[in-house]
Amino acid sequence: MKSLLPLLALAALALAAPQQQQQPPKWYAGLPTVKLPNGEWQAAKYDTANDLYVFKNIRFAAPPVGRLRFAKPAPPAPNTTLQLGAYGPSCPQSVPGGLLPGGLTSSIDVGSFLAGAAGVSEDCLFLDVYVPAKAWSREVGPLPVVNWIYGGAYLLGNKEGQYDGTPVVRASGGNLIYVAGNYRLGAFGFLAGETMEKSGAPNAGLWDQRAVLEWIQANIGLFNGDPGAVSVWGESAGAGSILHHLTAFGGTKPALFKRAVAQSMAYDAQIDRKGQLEKQFQEIAKLAGCATGGIECLRGVSTAALKAAQDKYINTLPGGKPGFGPAVDGDLVRQMPPLELASGNVAKGVESIINSHTSDEAKMFTPAKATDSTFTAVTEHYFGTYPPVKAAIAKKYDVGRFGGDQVARIHDMFQFSTFTCSSRFVSEGFKGKTYNVQYSRGGGMHGSDIAADFYVPKTGLAALFTTDRTFGDFATNYQSYLISHARSGDPNKFRGNGTIAWPAVTWGPTLKNVLDAGDKGFALIEDPVTKEGDCEFWKDAFAGMTSGLGFAPPGAVVQSSYPPKGNPSANYKL
């Protein structure tokens, strides 16, 4: 089953490959236009079957190249010519070799799968808007807005293909507007550490996502969207990104969205700003030929050279993890999200959240074969900078608990630390405001819920992958929960006839009233993979690492069972 990831990824990329620009049809000149602060855009098409307009490749930020590489997104320059949305490359990306099927050990250049009219470029900060015609003509509205953030291990993905917004707008009956934007990936978007904090912008990919949300607040009214009714949706790295937006700036700033759907929140504890994260930056610099030139040298190397350095780096990492992603920076990511959630330091103004995981998140990321040295290498890479936590992990996940099965041992560690406990942490930070779901249909592999999110019969993933005869009805009903939530904040208000009433989650040692979306339809269960004992262990470990390494924000120190060593905030300001 591990080979499912590259299959899904490459299928998604095949769907995402930009199509060659065709000659405009006779009615093209009649498509609507919108005047934005940086220029005028014309709708790229009118979808007659679904009665909606699609505005493609609206530039929301300046090209992040040259001095803007590793910087926060900058405002785009004005453009005086009418824009048709023909240009919109994907950001540089690759598939980590550790997640490829047997025998393939190096990263592959997914740009070859995106070769076409637009391809891949660092000039990639574009977004799409899907607008029902009845909203554009002001027959209804202003309409709620869904902003999709794609997943892909923070290394691959884009706004295209399987994330076409038509299924979402279609499922809403034309009662939503859909927006999706690109964000920088890998070394281009997620380098962090001391050097980046002083001379660049850690978490540039998160800043790109935030720029899309700010663009929506400023401009969606021009499309007859409601900036006060924005839902942010995401899966895997997209949901992990949402986790960070829910706790951005330690909750000191209002949210740029009202609702959220976070599916399979991928989270890795990237905290050691002076150690692990700085070491990663220096290693990338060395591999790119900038061992002594620092960030200025890295800004000057070619896209190909930086991407090659990224690929070499990720192929040295243990296990199935990609190695890049949001990191603690003392600013946008003040400290680890689980600790902010435990302290109530969350974005203000969030009305409700659908909080999701699949039943087997970790299988795809667990090595097919493992030894004790594999486990040691994984824990050393992610937790080795604070030995007390590393030792506690080895004890908690002693191989004897798993009958000597090293693979099962790593699987459980990934399952709880990286995925499922995030659901519990978000439910803690937003008590009474979360609707929790376990997606178990078809074995509940990581990413399997996307086919239901964007389901349209005989198109997209529904056409590429065999589904059973009942999947269409199931997916339509599953979609109805998400659409209802985006429209009203309540997944029940507009839910389908084949669904059941879904209450907010009940907090306790186990989470109750969790919706299981499975092979037999929908049922309410106690969540088997977010139990207090498993998840409190990880929260305690994260708190111990934060204080032990001196990165706790002053006034927001989360207590742990690990004995403190000196000032827990000694290294907070680098």
Coordinates of C-alpha atoms in Angstrom, one line a residue:
M1 CA 0.0 0.0 0.0
K2 CA 2.9 2.3 0.5
S3 CA 3.2 2.8 -3.3
L4 CA -0.2 4.5 -3.2
L5 CA 1.4 7.9 -2.5
P6 CA 3.4 8.2 -5.7
L7 CA 0.5 6.9 -7.6
L8 CA -1.9 9.5 -6.1
A9 CA 0.7 12.2 -6.4
L10 CA 1.6 11.6 -10.0
A11 CA -2.0 11.1 -10.9
A12 CA -2.8 14.4 -9.3
L13 CA 0.1 16.1 -11.1
A14 CA -1.1 14.6 -14.4
L15 CA -4.5 16.2 -13.7
A16 CA -2.8 19.3 -12.6
A17 CA -0.7 19.8 -15.7
P18 CA -1.7 23.1 -17.3
Q19 CA -3.5 22.6 -20.6
Q20 CA -2.2 24.2 -23.8
Q21 CA -3.9 27.5 -24.4
Q22 CA -6.6 27.1 -27.0
Q23 CA -7.9 29.7 -29.4
P24 CA -10.7 31.6 -27.6
P25 CA -14.2 30.7 -28.7
K26 CA -16.3 33.3 -30.4
W27 CA -18.0 34.4 -27.2
Y28 CA -14.7 34.8 -25.3
A29 CA -14.8 38.6 -25.6
G30 CA -18.0 38.6 -23.7
L31 CA -16.6 37.0 -20.6
P32 CA -16.7 39.3 -17.6
T33 CA -13.7 41.2 -16.3
V34 CA -12.8 42.4 -12.8
K35 CA -10.7 45.4 -11.9
L36 CA -8.2 44.7 -9.1
P37 CA -5.6 47.0 -7.6
N38 CA -2.9 45.5 -9.7
G39 CA -4.8 45.1 -13.0
E40 CA -7.8 43.9 -14.9
W41 CA -8.5 40.2 -15.2
Q42 CA -11.0 38.5 -17.6
A43 CA -12.6 35.2 -16.7
A44 CA -10.8 32.4 -18.4
K45 CA -14.0 30.4 -19.1
Y46 CA -17.7 30.0 -18.5
D47 CA -18.7 26.5 -17.4
T48 CA -22.1 26.1 -19.1
A49 CA -22.8 22.8 -17.3
N50 CA -22.4 24.3 -13.8
D51 CA -23.2 27.9 -14.6
L52 CA -20.0 29.4 -13.2
Y53 CA -17.1 31.7 -14.2
V54 CA -13.5 30.7 -13.6
F55 CA -10.9 33.5 -13.2
K56 CA -7.5 31.9 -13.6
N57 CA -4.0 32.8 -12.4
I58 CA -4.7 36.1 -10.7
R59 CA -1.3 37.4 -9.4
F60 CA -1.6 38.0 -5.7
A61 CA 2.1 38.7 -5.0
A62 CA 5.2 39.8 -6.8
P63 CA 7.5 37.0 -8.2
P64 CA 9.5 35.7 -5.2
V65 CA 12.8 35.8 -7.1
G66 CA 16.1 37.6 -6.6
R67 CA 16.0 39.7 -3.5
L68 CA 12.4 38.4 -2.8
R69 CA 13.6 34.8 -2.6
F70 CA 13.2 33.8 1.1
A71 CA 11.2 37.0 1.7
K72 CA 7.6 37.5 2.7
P73 CA 5.3 37.9 -0.3
A74 CA 5.4 41.5 -1.7
P75 CA 2.6 43.3 -3.4
P76 CA 2.4 42.7 -7.2
A77 CA 3.3 45.5 -9.6
P78 CA 0.4 47.1 -11.5
N79 CA -0.3 45.7 -15.0
T80 CA -2.0 47.9 -17.6
T81 CA -3.0 45.2 -20.1
L82 CA -6.0 42.9 -19.8
Q83 CA -5.0 39.6 -18.2
L84 CA -6.6 36.4 -19.5
G85 CA -5.1 34.1 -16.9
A86 CA -3.0 32.1 -19.4
Y87 CA 0.2 32.2 -17.3
G88 CA 0.4 30.5 -14.0
P89 CA 3.2 28.0 -13.3
S90 CA 3.4 25.7 -10.3
C91 CA 6.1 26.3 -7.7
P92 CA 9.3 24.2 -7.8
Q93 CA 8.6 20.8 -6.2
S94 CA 9.6 17.2 -6.0
V95 CA 8.6 13.8 -4.5
P96 CA 10.8 12.7 -1.6
G97 CA 12.6 9.5 -2.5
G98 CA 11.7 7.9 0.8
L99 CA 8.1 7.8 -0.3
L100 CA 8.6 6.2 -3.7
P101 CA 8.0 2.5 -4.4
G102 CA 10.8 -0.1 -3.9
G103 CA 13.9 0.4 -5.9
L104 CA 13.5 4.1 -6.4
T105 CA 15.7 5.9 -3.9
S106 CA 16.1 9.5 -5.2
S107 CA 13.7 12.3 -5.6
I108 CA 12.1 12.8 -9.0
D109 CA 11.6 16.0 -10.8
V110 CA 7.9 16.4 -10.9
G111 CA 8.4 19.4 -13.2
S112 CA 8.5 16.8 -16.0
F113 CA 4.9 15.9 -15.2
L114 CA 3.9 19.5 -15.3
A115 CA 5.6 20.3 -18.6
G116 CA 3.1 22.1 -20.8
A117 CA 1.9 25.6 -21.3
A118 CA 3.0 26.9 -17.9
G119 CA 5.2 24.3 -16.2
V120 CA 7.2 25.2 -13.1
S121 CA 8.8 28.4 -12.0
E122 CA 9.6 30.4 -8.9
D123 CA 7.2 33.0 -10.3
C124 CA 4.2 31.0 -9.1
L125 CA 2.2 33.1 -6.7
F126 CA -1.2 33.0 -8.5
L127 CA -4.7 32.1 -7.4
D128 CA -8.0 31.0 -9.1
V129 CA -11.5 32.1 -8.3
Y130 CA -14.6 30.1 -9.2
V131 CA -17.8 32.3 -9.1
P132 CA -21.4 31.1 -9.7
A133 CA -22.9 33.1 -12.5
K134 CA -25.9 34.0 -10.3
A135 CA -23.5 35.6 -7.8
W136 CA -21.6 37.5 -10.5
S137 CA -24.9 38.9 -11.7
R138 CA -25.9 39.8 -8.1
E139 CA -29.0 37.6 -8.2
V140 CA -27.8 36.2 -4.9
G141 CA -25.1 37.0 -2.4
P142 CA -22.7 38.0 -1.1
L143 CA -21.8 34.3 -0.9
P144 CA -19.6 32.5 1.6
V145 CA -16.1 31.7 0.4
V146 CA -14.0 28.5 0.5
N147 CA -10.2 28.9 0.3
W148 CA -8.4 25.6 -0.4
I149 CA -4.8 25.0 0.7
Y150 CA -3.3 21.9 -1.0
G151 CA -1.3 19.2 0.7
G152 CA 1.8 17.3 -0.6
A153 CA 4.3 17.0 2.3
Y154 CA 5.2 20.7 1.9
L155 CA 7.2 19.5 -1.1
L156 CA 4.7 19.2 -4.0
G157 CA 1.3 20.2 -5.1
N158 CA -0.5 23.1 -6.7
K159 CA -3.9 24.7 -7.1
E160 CA -4.8 22.8 -10.3
G161 CA -6.2 19.5 -11.4
Q162 CA -7.8 17.5 -8.7
Y163 CA -8.3 20.7 -6.7
D164 CA -10.4 22.3 -9.5
G165 CA -13.1 24.1 -7.6
T166 CA -16.0 23.1 -9.8
P167 CA -17.1 20.1 -7.7
V168 CA -17.3 22.3 -4.6
V169 CA -19.3 25.0 -6.2
R170 CA -21.5 22.4 -7.9
A171 CA -22.1 20.6 -4.7
S172 CA -23.2 23.8 -3.0
G173 CA -25.8 24.5 -5.7
G174 CA -23.9 27.6 -6.7
N175 CA -24.0 29.0 -3.2
L176 CA -20.2 29.2 -2.6
I177 CA -17.3 31.0 -4.2
Y178 CA -14.1 28.9 -4.3
V179 CA -10.5 30.3 -4.2
A180 CA -7.2 28.3 -4.4
G181 CA -3.7 29.7 -4.5
N182 CA -0.1 28.4 -4.9
Y183 CA 2.4 28.7 -2.1
R184 CA 6.2 28.1 -2.0
L185 CA 7.4 24.6 -1.1
G186 CA 10.4 22.8 0.2
A187 CA 13.6 24.9 0.5
F188 CA 12.0 27.7 -1.4
G189 CA 9.2 28.1 1.2
F190 CA 10.2 26.4 4.4
L191 CA 13.8 27.1 5.3
A192 CA 14.1 28.4 8.9
G193 CA 16.6 28.8 11.7
E194 CA 18.7 31.6 13.0
T195 CA 20.1 32.9 9.7
M196 CA 16.7 32.9 8.1
E197 CA 15.2 34.8 11.1
K198 CA 17.9 37.5 10.8
S199 CA 18.1 37.9 7.1
G200 CA 15.0 36.3 5.5
A201 CA 11.5 35.1 6.3
P202 CA 11.1 31.7 7.8
N203 CA 7.9 29.9 6.8
A204 CA 7.6 31.9 3.5
G205 CA 5.1 29.3 2.4
L206 CA 2.8 30.1 5.3
W207 CA 3.2 33.8 4.5
D208 CA 2.1 33.1 1.0
Q209 CA -1.1 31.3 2.3
R210 CA -1.7 34.3 4.5
A211 CA -1.3 36.6 1.5
V212 CA -4.1 34.7 -0.3
L213 CA -6.3 35.1 2.8
E214 CA -5.5 38.8 2.9
W215 CA -6.3 39.1 -0.8
I216 CA -9.7 37.5 -0.2
Q217 CA -10.4 40.0 2.6
A218 CA -9.5 42.9 0.3
N219 CA -10.9 41.7 -3.0
I220 CA -13.5 39.0 -2.8
G221 CA -16.3 41.5 -2.5
L222 CA -15.6 42.4 -6.2
F223 CA -16.7 38.9 -7.0
N224 CA -19.8 39.2 -4.7
G225 CA -18.1 37.1 -2.0
D226 CA -18.5 37.7 1.7
P227 CA -15.2 38.4 3.4
G228 CA -16.9 37.8 6.7
A229 CA -17.8 34.2 5.8
V230 CA -14.5 32.7 4.7
S231 CA -13.7 29.0 5.3
V232 CA -10.2 27.7 4.9
W233 CA -10.0 24.0 3.8
G234 CA -6.9 21.8 3.6
E235 CA -5.6 18.3 3.7
S236 CA -2.3 16.9 5.0
A237 CA 0.2 19.7 4.6
G238 CA -2.7 22.0 3.8
A239 CA -4.4 21.1 7.1
G240 CA -1.1 21.3 8.9
S241 CA -0.8 24.8 7.5
I242 CA -4.3 25.6 8.9
L243 CA -3.1 24.3 12.3
H244 CA -0.5 27.0 12.2
H245 CA -2.9 29.7 11.1
L246 CA -5.2 28.8 13.9
T247 CA -2.4 29.6 16.3
A248 CA -0.6 32.3 14.4
F249 CA 1.2 35.0 16.4
G250 CA 0.2 33.2 19.6
G251 CA -3.4 34.2 19.0
T252 CA -2.7 37.9 19.3
K253 CA -4.2 38.8 15.9
P254 CA -7.7 38.1 14.6
A255 CA -8.2 35.2 12.2
L256 CA -8.5 35.9 8.5
F257 CA -11.2 33.3 8.2
K258 CA -14.3 32.3 10.2
R259 CA -14.4 28.5 9.7
A260 CA -12.0 25.7 8.9
V261 CA -11.9 22.2 7.6
A262 CA -8.6 20.6 8.5
Q263 CA -8.2 17.0 7.2
S264 CA -5.1 14.9 8.4
M265 CA -3.2 17.8 10.0
A266 CA 0.4 16.9 9.2
Y267 CA 2.7 18.3 11.9
D268 CA 6.4 17.8 12.7
A269 CA 8.1 19.2 15.8
Q270 CA 10.5 21.6 14.1
I271 CA 11.6 23.7 17.0
D272 CA 15.4 23.9 17.4
R273 CA 16.0 27.3 15.8
K274 CA 19.7 27.5 16.7
G275 CA 20.4 23.8 16.2
Q276 CA 18.4 21.5 13.9
L277 CA 16.8 24.2 11.8
E278 CA 20.0 26.2 11.4
K279 CA 21.9 23.0 10.5
Q280 CA 19.3 22.3 7.8
F281 CA 19.8 25.8 6.4
Q282 CA 23.6 25.4 6.4
E283 CA 23.4 22.0 4.7
I284 CA 21.2 23.3 1.9
A285 CA 23.5 26.2 1.4
K286 CA 26.5 23.9 1.2
L287 CA 24.8 21.6 -1.3
A288 CA 23.9 24.7 -3.4
G289 CA 27.5 25.8 -3.5
C290 CA 27.1 28.5 -0.8
A291 CA 29.0 27.0 2.1
T292 CA 30.4 30.4 3.1
G293 CA 28.1 32.8 1.2
G294 CA 25.0 32.6 3.4
I295 CA 21.6 33.8 2.4
E296 CA 22.9 36.3 -0.1
C297 CA 24.7 33.6 -2.0
L298 CA 21.6 31.4 -1.9
R299 CA 19.5 34.2 -3.3
G300 CA 21.8 34.3 -6.3
V301 CA 21.9 30.6 -7.3
S302 CA 19.6 29.3 -10.1
T303 CA 16.3 27.7 -9.4
A304 CA 17.8 24.4 -10.7
A305 CA 20.7 24.6 -8.3
L306 CA 18.5 25.3 -5.2
K307 CA 16.1 22.5 -6.2
A308 CA 19.0 20.1 -6.7
A309 CA 20.3 20.9 -3.2
Q310 CA 16.8 20.3 -1.8
D311 CA 16.6 16.9 -3.5
K312 CA 20.0 15.8 -2.3
Y313 CA 19.1 16.9 1.2
I314 CA 15.8 15.1 1.5
N315 CA 17.3 11.9 0.2
T316 CA 19.6 11.8 3.2
L317 CA 16.7 11.8 5.7
P318 CA 15.5 8.7 7.7
G319 CA 12.1 7.2 7.4
G320 CA 9.3 8.4 5.2
K321 CA 9.2 12.1 6.3
P322 CA 9.9 14.9 3.8
G323 CA 12.1 17.2 6.1
F324 CA 10.5 20.5 5.3
G325 CA 7.5 22.3 6.8
P326 CA 6.4 25.0 9.2
A327 CA 8.9 25.7 11.9
V328 CA 9.0 27.7 15.1
D329 CA 10.3 31.2 14.4
G330 CA 9.3 33.2 17.4
D331 CA 6.9 35.3 15.3
L332 CA 4.3 33.9 12.9
V333 CA 4.9 30.5 14.6
R334 CA 5.7 31.7 18.1
Q335 CA 5.9 28.2 19.5
M336 CA 4.6 24.8 18.7
P337 CA 0.8 24.9 17.9
P338 CA -0.1 22.1 20.4
L339 CA 1.2 24.3 23.2
E340 CA -0.6 27.4 22.0
L341 CA -3.8 25.4 21.7
A342 CA -3.3 24.0 25.3
S343 CA -3.0 27.6 26.5
G344 CA -5.9 29.0 24.6
N345 CA -3.6 31.2 22.5
V346 CA -5.7 30.9 19.4
A347 CA -6.9 33.1 16.6
K348 CA -9.9 35.1 17.6
G349 CA -13.1 35.1 15.6
V350 CA -13.1 31.4 14.5
E351 CA -16.7 30.2 14.7
S352 CA -16.3 26.4 14.2
I353 CA -13.9 23.8 12.8
I354 CA -14.3 20.4 11.1
N355 CA -11.4 18.4 12.4
S356 CA -10.5 15.2 10.6
H357 CA -8.1 12.3 10.4
T358 CA -8.2 9.0 8.5
S359 CA -8.2 5.7 10.4
D360 CA -4.7 4.8 9.2
E361 CA -2.7 8.0 8.7
A362 CA 0.8 6.6 9.2
K363 CA 0.9 3.5 7.0
M364 CA 1.9 5.4 3.9
F365 CA 4.8 7.1 5.7
T366 CA 6.2 4.1 7.6
P367 CA 9.2 2.2 6.1
A368 CA 8.3 -1.2 4.8
K369 CA 11.2 -2.6 6.7
A370 CA 12.8 -1.3 9.8
T371 CA 15.4 -2.1 12.5
D372 CA 16.2 -0.7 15.8
S373 CA 18.7 1.6 14.1
T374 CA 15.9 2.9 11.8
F375 CA 13.9 3.9 14.9
T376 CA 16.9 5.5 16.5
A377 CA 17.7 7.5 13.3
V378 CA 14.2 8.8 13.1
T379 CA 14.0 9.9 16.7
E380 CA 17.6 11.3 16.5
H381 CA 16.7 13.5 13.5
Y382 CA 13.4 14.9 15.0
F383 CA 14.0 14.8 18.7
G384 CA 17.7 14.2 19.2
T385 CA 18.4 17.8 20.1
Y386 CA 16.8 17.3 23.5
P387 CA 18.0 14.0 24.9
P388 CA 15.4 13.7 27.8
V389 CA 12.6 13.6 25.3
K390 CA 14.4 11.3 23.0
A391 CA 14.9 8.9 25.9
A392 CA 11.2 9.2 26.9
I393 CA 10.1 8.4 23.3
A394 CA 12.3 5.3 23.3
K395 CA 10.7 4.1 26.5
K396 CA 7.1 5.0 25.4
Y397 CA 7.6 3.1 22.1
D398 CA 9.7 0.3 23.4
V399 CA 9.7 -2.4 20.8
G400 CA 8.5 -5.0 23.4
R401 CA 5.1 -3.3 23.4
F402 CA 4.9 -4.2 19.7
G403 CA 6.0 -7.8 19.9
G404 CA 9.4 -6.9 18.5
D405 CA 7.8 -5.4 15.4
Q406 CA 10.0 -2.4 14.5
V407 CA 7.6 -1.3 11.7
A408 CA 4.6 -1.2 14.0
R409 CA 6.7 0.8 16.5
I410 CA 7.5 3.5 14.0
H411 CA 4.0 3.4 12.6
D412 CA 2.4 4.2 16.0
M413 CA 4.9 7.0 16.7
F414 CA 4.1 8.7 13.4
Q415 CA 0.4 8.1 13.8
F416 CA 0.1 10.0 17.1
S417 CA 3.0 12.5 16.9
T418 CA 2.4 13.6 13.3
F419 CA -1.3 13.2 12.6
T420 CA -4.1 12.1 15.0
C421 CA -3.2 13.9 18.2
S422 CA -3.4 17.2 16.3
S423 CA -7.2 16.6 16.2
R424 CA -7.3 16.3 20.0
F425 CA -5.2 19.4 20.4
V426 CA -7.4 21.5 18.1
S427 CA -10.5 20.2 20.0
E428 CA -8.8 21.3 23.2
G429 CA -8.0 24.8 21.9
F430 CA -11.5 25.3 20.5
K431 CA -13.7 23.5 23.0
G432 CA -17.3 23.3 21.9
K433 CA -16.5 24.5 18.4
T434 CA -15.1 21.4 16.7
Y435 CA -16.9 18.7 14.7
N436 CA -14.5 15.7 14.6
V437 CA -14.5 13.0 11.9
Q438 CA -12.6 9.8 11.2
Y439 CA -12.5 8.9 7.6
S440 CA -12.2 5.0 7.5
R441 CA -13.8 4.2 4.1
G442 CA -11.7 1.8 2.0
G443 CA -9.1 1.3 4.8
G444 CA -8.8 5.0 5.6
M445 CA -5.4 5.6 4.1
H446 CA -3.9 9.1 4.3
G447 CA -5.3 11.2 1.5
S448 CA -8.2 8.9 0.6
D449 CA -10.8 11.5 1.7
I450 CA -9.8 13.9 -1.1
A451 CA -11.7 11.8 -3.6
A452 CA -14.9 12.5 -1.6
D453 CA -14.1 16.2 -1.1
F454 CA -13.9 16.9 -4.8
Y455 CA -16.2 14.1 -6.1
V456 CA -17.8 14.6 -9.4
P457 CA -19.0 11.4 -11.2
K458 CA -16.7 10.1 -14.0
T459 CA -14.2 13.0 -13.7
G460 CA -11.0 13.7 -11.8
L461 CA -10.0 11.0 -9.3
A462 CA -13.4 9.4 -9.6
A463 CA -12.5 8.5 -13.2
L464 CA -8.9 7.5 -12.4
F465 CA -9.5 5.2 -9.5
T466 CA -11.9 2.3 -9.2
T467 CA -14.6 2.9 -6.6
D468 CA -17.4 0.7 -5.4
R469 CA -21.0 1.2 -6.5
T470 CA -22.0 3.0 -3.4
F471 CA -19.1 5.5 -3.4
G472 CA -21.0 8.2 -5.4
D473 CA -23.8 8.4 -2.8
F474 CA -21.4 8.3 0.1
A475 CA -19.2 11.0 -1.4
T476 CA -22.2 13.2 -2.2
N477 CA -23.4 12.9 1.4
Y478 CA -19.9 13.5 2.8
Q479 CA -19.6 16.6 0.7
S480 CA -22.9 17.9 2.0
Y481 CA -21.5 18.1 5.5
L482 CA -18.5 20.2 4.4
I483 CA -20.6 22.4 2.2
S484 CA -23.2 22.9 4.9
H485 CA -20.4 23.9 7.3
A486 CA -18.9 26.4 4.8
R487 CA -22.3 28.0 4.2
S488 CA -23.5 28.2 7.8
G489 CA -20.8 27.1 10.3
D490 CA -22.9 24.0 11.1
P491 CA -22.4 20.7 9.1
N492 CA -26.0 19.7 9.8
K493 CA -28.0 22.6 8.3
F494 CA -27.7 21.6 4.7
R495 CA -26.6 18.0 5.0
G496 CA -27.8 15.3 2.6
N497 CA -30.6 12.8 3.1
G498 CA -28.1 9.9 3.6
T499 CA -26.4 11.5 6.5
I500 CA -26.9 11.5 10.3
A501 CA -27.0 14.3 12.8
W502 CA -23.5 15.2 13.8
P503 CA -23.0 17.0 17.1
A504 CA -19.9 18.9 18.2
V505 CA -17.3 16.6 19.7
T506 CA -17.6 15.7 23.4
W507 CA -14.3 16.4 25.2
G508 CA -12.8 13.9 27.7
P509 CA -10.2 11.1 28.0
T510 CA -11.5 9.8 24.8
L511 CA -13.3 12.1 22.2
K512 CA -16.9 11.1 21.8
N513 CA -19.5 12.0 19.1
V514 CA -16.8 11.6 16.4
L515 CA -18.3 11.0 13.0
D516 CA -17.0 7.8 11.4
A517 CA -17.2 8.1 7.6
G518 CA -16.8 4.5 6.6
D519 CA -17.7 1.6 4.3
K520 CA -21.2 1.3 5.9
G521 CA -21.9 5.0 5.8
F522 CA -21.9 7.3 8.8
A523 CA -21.9 6.5 12.6
L524 CA -20.9 8.3 15.8
I525 CA -18.0 6.7 17.7
E526 CA -15.4 7.2 20.4
D527 CA -12.2 8.1 18.6
P528 CA -9.7 5.2 19.0
V529 CA -6.6 7.2 18.0
T530 CA -6.8 10.5 20.0
K531 CA -6.8 9.1 23.5
E532 CA -5.6 11.2 26.3
G533 CA -2.7 9.0 27.3
D534 CA -1.1 8.9 23.9
C535 CA -1.6 12.6 23.1
E536 CA -0.7 14.0 26.5
F537 CA 2.6 12.2 26.2
W538 CA 3.4 14.2 23.0
K539 CA 2.1 17.5 24.4
D540 CA 4.3 17.0 27.4
A541 CA 7.3 16.1 25.1
F542 CA 6.7 19.2 23.0
A543 CA 6.6 21.4 26.2
G544 CA 9.7 19.8 27.5
M545 CA 11.6 20.4 24.3
T546 CA 10.5 24.0 24.1
S547 CA 11.5 24.9 27.7
G548 CA 14.5 22.7 27.8
L549 CA 16.0 24.3 24.6
G550 CA 15.0 27.8 25.9
F551 CA 12.5 28.6 23.2
A552 CA 9.4 29.2 25.3
P553 CA 7.8 32.6 24.7
P554 CA 8.0 34.8 27.8
G555 CA 4.7 34.7 29.7
A556 CA 3.5 31.7 27.7
V557 CA 5.6 28.8 29.2
V558 CA 3.7 25.5 29.2
Q559 CA 4.7 23.3 32.1
S560 CA 5.9 19.8 31.6
S561 CA 7.1 16.8 33.5
Y562 CA 10.7 17.4 32.3
P563 CA 12.8 19.2 34.8
P564 CA 13.6 22.7 33.7
K565 CA 17.2 23.7 33.0
G566 CA 17.7 27.4 33.4
N567 CA 15.6 30.1 31.8
P568 CA 12.9 28.4 29.5
S569 CA 12.9 31.6 27.4
A570 CA 16.7 32.1 27.1
N571 CA 16.9 31.6 23.4
Y572 CA 13.5 33.0 22.4
K573 CA 14.9 36.1 20.9
L574 CA 17.8 35.1 18.7

